[in-house]
Short mmCIF file of C-alpha atoms in Angstrom, two decimals:
data_model
loop_
_atom_site.label_atom_id
_atom_site.label_comp_id
_atom_site.label_asym_id
_atom_site.label_seq_id
_atom_site.Cartn_x
_atom_site.Cartn_y
_atom_site.Cartn_z
CA MET O 492 -67.22 17.04 46.96
CA PHE O 493 -69.46 15.93 44.12
CA ILE O 494 -70.37 12.72 45.95
CA LEU O 495 -71.14 14.63 49.08
CA ARG O 496 -73.38 16.86 47.15
CA LYS O 497 -75.28 13.81 45.64
CA ILE O 498 -75.59 12.21 49.00
CA LEU O 499 -77.04 15.39 50.52
CA LYS O 500 -79.41 15.70 47.59
CA LEU O 501 -80.53 12.12 48.16
CA ILE O 502 -81.11 12.76 51.77
CA LEU O 503 -83.12 15.94 50.99
CA LEU O 504 -85.34 14.29 48.50
CA PRO O 505 -88.10 13.47 50.92
CA ILE O 506 -88.07 16.87 52.26
CA SER O 507 -88.54 18.22 48.65
CA LEU O 508 -91.36 15.85 48.23
CA LEU O 509 -92.97 17.17 51.38
CA LEU O 510 -92.55 20.73 50.39
CA PHE O 511 -94.18 19.92 46.90
CA LEU O 512 -97.14 18.23 48.67
CA ILE O 513 -97.54 21.12 51.05
CA LYS O 514 -97.58 23.70 48.21
CA TRP O 515 -99.88 21.46 46.11
CA ALA O 516 -102.34 21.09 49.02
CA ILE O 517 -102.48 24.90 49.67
CA GLU O 518 -102.82 25.70 45.98
CA LEU O 519 -105.66 23.13 45.73
CA ALA O 520 -107.45 24.41 48.77
CA VAL O 521 -107.23 28.06 47.46
CA ARG O 522 -108.62 27.01 44.08
CA MET O 523 -111.39 25.08 45.57
CA THR O 524 -112.51 27.81 47.81
CA SER O 525 -111.77 30.79 45.74
CA ALA O 526 -115.43 31.37 44.66
CA LEU O 527 -116.52 31.11 48.31
CA VAL O 528 -113.77 33.45 49.53
CA GLY O 529 -114.58 36.08 46.86
CA LEU O 530 -118.27 35.96 47.85
CA LEU O 531 -117.41 36.32 51.57
CA ILE O 532 -115.09 39.35 50.77
CA LEU O 533 -117.95 40.88 48.83
CA ILE O 534 -120.43 40.37 51.63
CA VAL O 535 -117.96 41.65 54.20
CA GLY O 536 -117.34 44.85 52.02
CA ALA O 537 -121.11 45.42 51.53
CA GLY O 538 -121.61 45.01 55.21
CA ALA O 539 -118.85 47.45 56.02
CA VAL O 540 -120.39 50.00 53.74
CA TYR O 541 -123.79 49.45 55.24
CA TYR O 542 -122.56 49.72 58.81
CA LEU O 543 -120.70 52.82 57.89
CA CYS O 544 -123.78 54.53 56.47
CA THR O 545 -125.88 53.58 59.48
CA GLN O 546 -123.15 54.46 61.96
CA ARG O 547 -122.97 51.11 63.69
CA TRP O 548 -119.43 51.22 64.72
CA THR O 549 -119.10 48.00 66.67
CA GLU O 550 -120.44 45.96 63.68
CA LEU O 551 -118.22 48.00 61.38
CA PHE O 552 -115.13 47.22 63.56
CA LEU O 553 -115.97 43.46 63.49
CA THR O 554 -116.58 43.31 59.70
CA VAL O 555 -113.15 45.05 59.13
CA VAL O 556 -111.56 42.64 61.48
CA ILE O 557 -113.07 39.75 59.50
CA GLY O 558 -112.01 41.25 56.24
CA VAL O 559 -108.35 41.78 57.32
CA GLY O 560 -108.37 38.19 58.66
CA ILE O 561 -109.51 36.76 55.27
CA ILE O 562 -106.75 38.90 53.49
CA ALA O 563 -104.17 37.73 56.10
CA VAL O 564 -104.94 34.03 55.62
CA LEU O 565 -104.63 34.49 51.75
CA PHE O 566 -101.44 36.40 52.18
CA ALA O 567 -100.09 33.69 54.55
CA SER O 568 -100.96 30.96 51.94
CA VAL O 569 -99.01 32.88 49.22
CA ILE O 570 -95.98 33.21 51.61
CA VAL O 571 -95.99 29.48 52.38
CA GLN O 572 -96.19 28.60 48.70
CA GLU O 573 -93.37 30.99 47.77
CA THR O 574 -91.23 29.69 50.63
CA CYS O 575 -91.81 26.06 49.45
CA ASP O 576 -90.81 27.08 45.92
CA SER O 577 -87.64 28.80 47.09
CA LEU O 578 -86.62 25.87 49.37
CA ARG O 579 -87.23 23.39 46.62
CA ALA O 580 -85.07 25.51 44.28
CA LYS O 581 -82.27 25.54 46.80
CA ILE O 582 -82.50 21.72 47.06
CA LYS O 583 -82.30 21.36 43.31
CA GLU O 584 -79.32 23.55 43.06
CA LEU O 585 -77.16 21.08 45.13
#
């Protein structure tokens, strides 16, 4: 059984490396674009308040959709990073 685990761990080593590279690339992309994303969220929020005050409902709807899209992309990147971490931890446990 011990030999089978070591063979399986050896076979899964490239997958572990791929998971590490995916997590690293996503983390790097988020860190590199964090200032721009923060500024974009600030602009979208200010636009939403402005459109709410001027009662421009179509533009308000579009800015809310854009804001939700930005948050969804950031949430998805965190989910992918956590999934990569958990899969790598399971491979290490073998």
